[in-house]
Short mmCIF file of C-alpha atoms in Angstrom, two decimals:
data_model
loop_
_atom_site.label_atom_id
_atom_site.label_comp_id
_atom_site.label_asym_id
_atom_site.label_seq_id
_atom_site.Cartn_x
_atom_site.Cartn_y
_atom_site.Cartn_z
CA UNK A 1 -24.94 24.48 3.44
CA UNK A 2 -24.31 20.85 2.49
CA UNK A 3 -26.32 19.26 -0.31
CA UNK A 4 -26.93 15.55 -0.93
CA UNK A 5 -25.30 14.11 -4.04
CA UNK A 6 -26.80 10.62 -4.50
CA UNK A 7 -24.60 9.98 -7.46
CA UNK A 8 -21.80 9.53 -4.98
CA UNK A 9 -23.46 6.21 -4.05
CA UNK A 10 -25.14 5.15 -7.35
CA UNK A 11 -22.10 5.60 -9.69
CA UNK A 12 -19.87 2.69 -10.42
CA UNK A 13 -17.12 4.18 -8.28
CA UNK A 14 -19.68 4.74 -5.45
CA UNK A 15 -20.84 1.15 -5.68
CA UNK A 16 -17.30 -0.17 -5.58
CA UNK A 17 -16.68 1.97 -2.48
CA UNK A 18 -19.88 0.67 -0.75
CA UNK A 19 -18.74 -2.89 -1.38
CA UNK A 20 -15.31 -2.05 0.04
CA UNK A 21 -16.85 -0.54 3.21
CA UNK A 22 -19.16 -3.61 3.73
CA UNK A 23 -16.39 -6.22 3.02
CA UNK A 24 -13.76 -4.55 5.16
CA UNK A 25 -16.27 -4.24 8.00
CA UNK A 26 -17.15 -7.89 7.61
CA UNK A 27 -13.49 -8.91 7.55
CA UNK A 28 -12.43 -7.17 10.75
CA UNK A 29 -15.67 -8.04 12.57
CA UNK A 30 -15.28 -11.76 11.91
CA UNK A 31 -11.64 -11.75 12.94
CA UNK A 32 -12.42 -9.74 16.06
CA UNK A 33 -15.11 -12.25 17.00
CA UNK A 34 -12.50 -15.04 17.01
CA UNK A 35 -10.15 -13.07 19.37
CA UNK A 36 -7.28 -14.65 17.59
CA UNK A 37 -5.28 -11.97 15.80
CA UNK A 38 -2.36 -11.33 18.13
CA UNK A 39 1.17 -10.61 17.04
CA UNK A 40 2.49 -8.13 14.49
CA UNK A 41 0.89 -9.90 11.57
CA UNK A 42 -2.61 -10.05 13.05
CA UNK A 43 -2.35 -6.46 14.30
CA UNK A 44 -1.37 -5.28 10.76
CA UNK A 45 -4.30 -7.11 9.13
CA UNK A 46 -6.76 -5.68 11.71
CA UNK A 47 -5.29 -2.13 11.19
CA UNK A 48 -5.59 -2.52 7.50
CA UNK A 49 -9.28 -3.44 7.41
CA UNK A 50 -10.31 -0.89 10.02
CA UNK A 51 -8.32 1.89 8.32
CA UNK A 52 -9.70 1.16 4.99
CA UNK A 53 -13.21 0.94 6.38
CA UNK A 54 -12.98 4.27 8.10
CA UNK A 55 -11.34 6.26 5.34
CA UNK A 56 -13.59 4.86 2.64
CA UNK A 57 -16.70 5.58 4.73
CA UNK A 58 -15.42 9.17 5.29
CA UNK A 59 -14.86 9.52 1.50
CA UNK A 60 -18.34 8.40 0.80
CA UNK A 61 -19.82 10.84 3.31
CA UNK A 62 -17.81 13.79 2.12
CA UNK A 63 -18.86 13.15 -1.54
CA UNK A 64 -22.46 12.36 -0.59
CA UNK A 65 -22.72 15.74 1.30
CA UNK A 66 -20.44 17.49 -1.23
CA UNK A 67 -18.15 18.77 1.48
CA UNK A 68 -14.88 17.76 -0.05
CA UNK A 69 -14.36 21.07 -1.90
CA UNK A 70 -13.88 22.64 1.50
CA UNK A 71 -10.78 20.62 2.13
CA UNK A 72 -7.33 22.13 1.37
CA UNK A 73 -6.23 19.30 -0.81
CA UNK A 74 -6.59 17.87 -4.34
CA UNK A 75 -9.52 15.52 -3.84
CA UNK A 76 -9.06 13.52 -7.01
CA UNK A 77 -5.31 12.94 -6.20
CA UNK A 78 -6.24 11.97 -2.63
CA UNK A 79 -8.89 9.44 -3.52
CA UNK A 80 -6.77 7.96 -6.32
CA UNK A 81 -3.81 7.51 -3.99
CA UNK A 82 -5.88 6.19 -1.22
CA UNK A 83 -7.69 3.63 -3.44
CA UNK A 84 -4.33 2.38 -4.77
CA UNK A 85 -2.88 2.16 -1.22
CA UNK A 86 -5.99 0.44 0.11
CA UNK A 87 -5.82 -2.18 -2.68
CA UNK A 88 -2.18 -2.89 -1.88
CA UNK A 89 -2.79 -3.08 1.89
CA UNK A 90 -5.85 -5.28 1.63
CA UNK A 91 -4.11 -7.60 -0.87
CA UNK A 92 -1.19 -8.02 1.53
CA UNK A 93 -3.51 -8.79 4.41
CA UNK A 94 -5.44 -11.30 2.22
CA UNK A 95 -2.19 -13.23 1.76
CA UNK A 96 -0.65 -12.77 5.21
CA UNK A 97 -3.71 -13.44 7.44
CA UNK A 98 -4.60 -16.99 6.14
CA UNK A 99 -0.92 -17.92 5.89
CA UNK A 100 -0.43 -16.98 9.54
CA UNK A 101 -3.59 -17.88 11.27
CA UNK A 102 -5.50 -20.54 9.28
CA UNK A 103 -4.25 -24.01 10.03
CA UNK A 104 -5.11 -27.27 8.22
CA UNK A 105 -7.44 -29.08 8.57
CA UNK A 106 -9.98 -26.25 9.00
CA UNK A 107 -12.88 -27.76 10.89
CA UNK A 108 -13.71 -25.52 13.91
CA UNK A 109 -16.09 -22.56 13.88
CA UNK A 110 -13.13 -20.17 14.55
CA UNK A 111 -11.41 -21.43 11.41
CA UNK A 112 -14.64 -21.08 9.44
CA UNK A 113 -14.97 -17.47 10.54
CA UNK A 114 -11.31 -16.84 9.55
CA UNK A 115 -11.82 -18.39 6.14
CA UNK A 116 -14.90 -16.18 5.56
CA UNK A 117 -12.94 -13.16 6.70
CA UNK A 118 -10.22 -14.06 4.25
CA UNK A 119 -12.76 -14.42 1.40
CA UNK A 120 -14.23 -10.96 2.34
CA UNK A 121 -10.72 -9.52 2.34
CA UNK A 122 -10.04 -10.86 -1.19
CA UNK A 123 -13.33 -9.53 -2.44
CA UNK A 124 -12.54 -6.16 -0.79
CA UNK A 125 -9.24 -6.01 -2.72
CA UNK A 126 -11.18 -6.60 -5.90
CA UNK A 127 -13.50 -3.67 -5.00
CA UNK A 128 -10.53 -1.38 -4.45
CA UNK A 129 -8.92 -2.61 -7.69
CA UNK A 130 -12.04 -1.84 -9.51
CA UNK A 131 -12.10 1.67 -8.04
CA UNK A 132 -8.47 2.17 -9.18
CA UNK A 133 -9.45 0.98 -12.69
CA UNK A 134 -12.54 3.29 -12.85
CA UNK A 135 -10.81 6.37 -11.60
CA UNK A 136 -7.53 5.90 -13.56
CA UNK A 137 -6.89 8.58 -16.08
CA UNK A 138 -7.32 7.42 -19.65
CA UNK A 139 -4.78 8.35 -22.40
CA UNK A 140 -5.31 11.87 -23.49
CA UNK A 141 -7.38 12.89 -20.41
CA UNK A 142 -6.39 16.04 -18.51
CA UNK A 143 -6.47 14.68 -15.06
CA UNK A 144 -4.75 14.75 -11.66
CA UNK A 145 -1.31 13.33 -11.50
CA UNK A 146 -1.91 10.48 -9.00
CA UNK A 147 -4.81 9.15 -11.08
CA UNK A 148 -2.36 8.51 -13.97
CA UNK A 149 -0.29 5.37 -14.37
CA UNK A 150 3.01 7.22 -13.16
CA UNK A 151 1.19 8.54 -10.13
CA UNK A 152 -0.30 5.15 -9.17
CA UNK A 153 3.19 3.67 -9.59
CA UNK A 154 4.43 6.25 -7.12
CA UNK A 155 2.06 4.93 -4.50
CA UNK A 156 3.11 1.45 -5.25
CA UNK A 157 6.78 2.31 -4.87
CA UNK A 158 6.18 3.98 -1.57
CA UNK A 159 4.24 0.94 -0.31
CA UNK A 160 6.78 -1.60 -1.41
CA UNK A 161 9.46 0.50 0.37
CA UNK A 162 7.32 0.29 3.65
CA UNK A 163 7.18 -3.49 3.21
CA UNK A 164 10.96 -3.57 2.78
CA UNK A 165 11.42 -1.57 6.01
CA UNK A 166 9.23 -4.01 7.92
CA UNK A 167 11.60 -6.86 6.95
CA UNK A 168 14.96 -5.17 7.51
CA UNK A 169 17.04 -6.81 10.25
CA UNK A 170 20.73 -7.36 11.10
CA UNK A 171 22.25 -4.83 8.55
CA UNK A 172 24.25 -2.74 10.95
CA UNK A 173 28.08 -2.92 10.68
CA UNK A 174 27.88 -4.06 6.97
CA UNK A 175 28.65 -1.24 4.52
CA UNK A 176 26.97 -3.00 1.65
CA UNK A 177 23.74 -3.50 3.42
CA UNK A 178 23.80 -0.04 5.09
CA UNK A 179 24.08 1.44 1.47
CA UNK A 180 20.96 -0.57 0.54
CA UNK A 181 19.05 0.75 3.50
CA UNK A 182 20.19 4.28 2.47
CA UNK A 183 18.78 3.62 -1.00
CA UNK A 184 15.47 2.46 0.31
CA UNK A 185 15.20 5.38 2.68
CA UNK A 186 16.18 8.10 0.20
CA UNK A 187 13.94 6.86 -2.57
CA UNK A 188 11.10 6.42 -0.12
CA UNK A 189 11.41 9.96 1.23
CA UNK A 190 11.48 11.47 -2.26
CA UNK A 191 8.50 9.44 -3.49
CA UNK A 192 6.50 10.28 -0.33
CA UNK A 193 7.23 14.03 -0.84
CA UNK A 194 6.05 13.86 -4.39
CA UNK A 195 2.77 12.27 -3.29
CA UNK A 196 2.22 14.66 -0.37
CA UNK A 197 3.01 17.71 -2.49
CA UNK A 198 0.64 16.52 -5.14
CA UNK A 199 -2.25 15.97 -2.73
CA UNK A 200 -1.48 19.16 -0.87
CA UNK A 201 -1.40 21.23 -4.13
CA UNK A 202 2.19 22.36 -3.41
CA UNK A 203 3.71 21.40 -6.82
CA UNK A 204 3.56 25.09 -7.89
CA UNK A 205 6.22 25.84 -5.27
CA UNK A 206 8.75 23.50 -6.92
CA UNK A 207 11.17 25.62 -8.90
CA UNK A 208 11.44 23.18 -11.92
CA UNK A 209 8.91 21.46 -14.13
CA UNK A 210 7.36 18.34 -12.57
CA UNK A 211 7.95 16.20 -15.71
CA UNK A 212 11.61 16.90 -15.93
CA UNK A 213 12.07 16.40 -12.16
CA UNK A 214 10.28 13.02 -12.28
CA UNK A 215 12.35 11.84 -15.28
CA UNK A 216 15.59 12.77 -13.42
CA UNK A 217 14.50 11.33 -10.12
CA UNK A 218 13.24 8.10 -11.70
CA UNK A 219 16.51 7.57 -13.60
CA UNK A 220 18.59 8.04 -10.45
CA UNK A 221 16.29 5.80 -8.40
CA UNK A 222 16.61 2.94 -11.01
CA UNK A 223 20.37 3.19 -10.83
CA UNK A 224 20.34 3.17 -7.02
CA UNK A 225 17.93 0.23 -6.88
CA UNK A 226 20.11 -1.62 -9.29
CA UNK A 227 23.04 -1.44 -6.97
CA UNK A 228 20.82 -2.56 -4.16
CA UNK A 229 19.50 -5.39 -6.15
CA UNK A 230 23.07 -6.78 -6.41
CA UNK A 231 24.43 -5.79 -3.05
CA UNK A 232 21.62 -6.89 -0.76
CA UNK A 233 21.63 -10.67 -1.61
CA UNK A 234 25.38 -10.62 -2.02
CA UNK A 235 26.08 -9.37 1.46
CA UNK A 236 23.03 -11.01 3.13
CA UNK A 237 23.50 -14.62 1.95
CA UNK A 238 27.30 -14.80 1.41
CA UNK A 239 28.81 -17.38 3.76
CA UNK A 240 25.47 -18.09 5.47
CA UNK A 241 23.24 -20.99 4.78
CA UNK A 242 19.54 -21.34 5.44
CA UNK A 243 18.86 -22.46 9.07
CA UNK A 244 16.82 -25.58 9.73
CA UNK A 245 14.17 -25.02 10.97
CA UNK A 246 13.46 -21.61 9.56
CA UNK A 247 10.21 -20.19 11.09
CA UNK A 248 8.17 -17.04 10.43
CA UNK A 249 10.74 -14.66 11.93
CA UNK A 250 13.77 -16.40 10.41
CA UNK A 251 16.41 -13.99 9.17
CA UNK A 252 16.75 -15.95 5.91
CA UNK A 253 13.14 -15.57 5.06
CA UNK A 254 13.32 -11.83 5.73
CA UNK A 255 16.50 -11.30 3.59
CA UNK A 256 14.81 -13.24 0.82
CA UNK A 257 11.67 -11.09 1.09
CA UNK A 258 13.74 -7.88 0.91
CA UNK A 259 15.62 -9.29 -2.17
CA UNK A 260 12.29 -10.02 -3.93
CA UNK A 261 10.79 -6.63 -3.03
CA UNK A 262 13.95 -4.79 -4.16
CA UNK A 263 13.82 -6.45 -7.51
#
């Protein structure tokens, strides 16, 4: 029988989640009311706000009714990973949406709603960042892996890899660029497996200690990314100048974005 735990709403973490729910709802409601969110960037922003709203509301309900122990996963790892992921996603949307949809001068009612939605998105990012700070394991604490700094960095690494994948274009037939894509893919898969295994309580099935495995994997990933840091800009920009004009979907901007994210 479910019991009600009001501390899920009155604690600092609960308050941060409540703010995140309200602000994400405000952001996607205002943008939806304008009807101006077409294209891949607008769809991404709307998905981010809706996804974060639904999952955070579900987390609040499960903690309020104390039903989360029934789930076959590590709840602390899941909430820590999600709050970090949500902070990164909302931060990206807070930058992408105004850069794509808000034009200057901003005088119409539609633009005003877009500006308020952007402000709500920025505040929502702060709410998730506060949750990450509140739930992060302190030095000396015995806590779940994904609430520690290395665990949060794993979520960050996986998210940055996803951003890189979204910008990849025109790399076929070039061995140097194909090696870079292989680096991004291999490191992403291993990082994602670590996150999934941690949340699913499957680390006990790994035949070697987690600490030693992470050290070895991180060292190898650093070496692989060092090669990609050199090869990607070398093969992407060699003999090719920046086109004029260079719009939103310009290959030069995408290659520059991949270079920055790789570094």
